[in-house]
Coordinates of C-alpha atoms in Angstrom, one line a residue:
X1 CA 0.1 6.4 -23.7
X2 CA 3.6 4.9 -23.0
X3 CA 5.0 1.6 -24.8
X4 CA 7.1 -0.6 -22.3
X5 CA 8.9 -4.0 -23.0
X6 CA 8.4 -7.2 -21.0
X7 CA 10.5 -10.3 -20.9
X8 CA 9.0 -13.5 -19.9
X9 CA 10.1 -16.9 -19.9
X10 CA 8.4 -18.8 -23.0
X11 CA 6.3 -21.5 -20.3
X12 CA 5.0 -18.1 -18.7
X13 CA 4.5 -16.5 -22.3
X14 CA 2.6 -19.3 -23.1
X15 CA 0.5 -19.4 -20.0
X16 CA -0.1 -16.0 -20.3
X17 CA -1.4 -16.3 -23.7
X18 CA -3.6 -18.8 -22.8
X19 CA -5.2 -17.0 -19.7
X20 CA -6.0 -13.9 -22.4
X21 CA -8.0 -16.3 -24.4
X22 CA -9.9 -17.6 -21.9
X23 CA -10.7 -14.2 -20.8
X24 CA -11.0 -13.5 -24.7
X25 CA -8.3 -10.6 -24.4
X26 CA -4.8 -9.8 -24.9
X27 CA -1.7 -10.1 -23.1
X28 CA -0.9 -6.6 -23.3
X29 CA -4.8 -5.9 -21.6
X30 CA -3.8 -8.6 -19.0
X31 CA -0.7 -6.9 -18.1
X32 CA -2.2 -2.9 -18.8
X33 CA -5.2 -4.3 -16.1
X34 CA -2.8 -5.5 -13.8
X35 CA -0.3 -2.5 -14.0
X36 CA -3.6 0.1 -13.7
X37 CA -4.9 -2.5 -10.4
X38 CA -1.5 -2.4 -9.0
X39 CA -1.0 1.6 -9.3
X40 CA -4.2 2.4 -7.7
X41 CA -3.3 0.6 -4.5
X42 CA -2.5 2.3 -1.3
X43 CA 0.7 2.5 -0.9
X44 CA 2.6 2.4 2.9
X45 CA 2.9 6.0 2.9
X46 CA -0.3 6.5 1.9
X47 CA -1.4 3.5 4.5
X48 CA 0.1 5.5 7.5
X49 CA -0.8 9.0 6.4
X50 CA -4.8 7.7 6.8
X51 CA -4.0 6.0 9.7
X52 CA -2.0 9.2 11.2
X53 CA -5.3 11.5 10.6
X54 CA -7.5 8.3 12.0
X55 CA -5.6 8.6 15.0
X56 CA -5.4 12.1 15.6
X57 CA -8.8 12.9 14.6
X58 CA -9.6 10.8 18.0
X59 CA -7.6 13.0 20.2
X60 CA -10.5 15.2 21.5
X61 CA -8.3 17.0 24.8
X62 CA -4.3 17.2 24.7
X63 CA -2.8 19.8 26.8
X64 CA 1.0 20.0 27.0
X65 CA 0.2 20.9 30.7
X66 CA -1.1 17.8 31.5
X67 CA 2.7 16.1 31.0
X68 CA 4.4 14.1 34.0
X69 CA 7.0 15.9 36.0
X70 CA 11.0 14.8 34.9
X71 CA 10.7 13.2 38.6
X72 CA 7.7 11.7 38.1
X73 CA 8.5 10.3 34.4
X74 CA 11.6 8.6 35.8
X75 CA 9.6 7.6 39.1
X76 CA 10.1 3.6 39.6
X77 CA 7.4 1.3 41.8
X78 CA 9.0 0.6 45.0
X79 CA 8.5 -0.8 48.3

């Protein structure tokens, strides 16, 4: 287990405190539980990764045959 050092101001020391005794804990079980919480959210990457394999995992049919022509990706609506 690591050891890390905190600096708070003393009004959000004292805060802090208090919360733990409400919750009859310590500040260091406040801050562990928030740290733990914290880590074991999804991060962005991890966000668009899932969403990446979501999205392709709905592709049923792609063939690179089925692309437009260079004339008819450049084609423009016209009269």
């Amino acid at each position: 287990m690591k050891n890390i050092t905190v600096s708070l101001d003393d009004e959000t020391y004292r805060r802090a405190r208090v919360k733990a005794a409400e919750q009859d804990t310590s500040v260091s079980a406040l801050v562990r539980r928030f740290l733990t919480e914290l880590a074991q959210e999804e991060s962005e990457f991890e966000r668009l990764k899932r969403e990446e394999r979501v999205l392709r995992e709905k592709i049923t049919r792609f063939s690179a045959a089925d692309r437009l022509s260079r004339d008819g990706a450049h084609a423009r609506g016209g009269p």
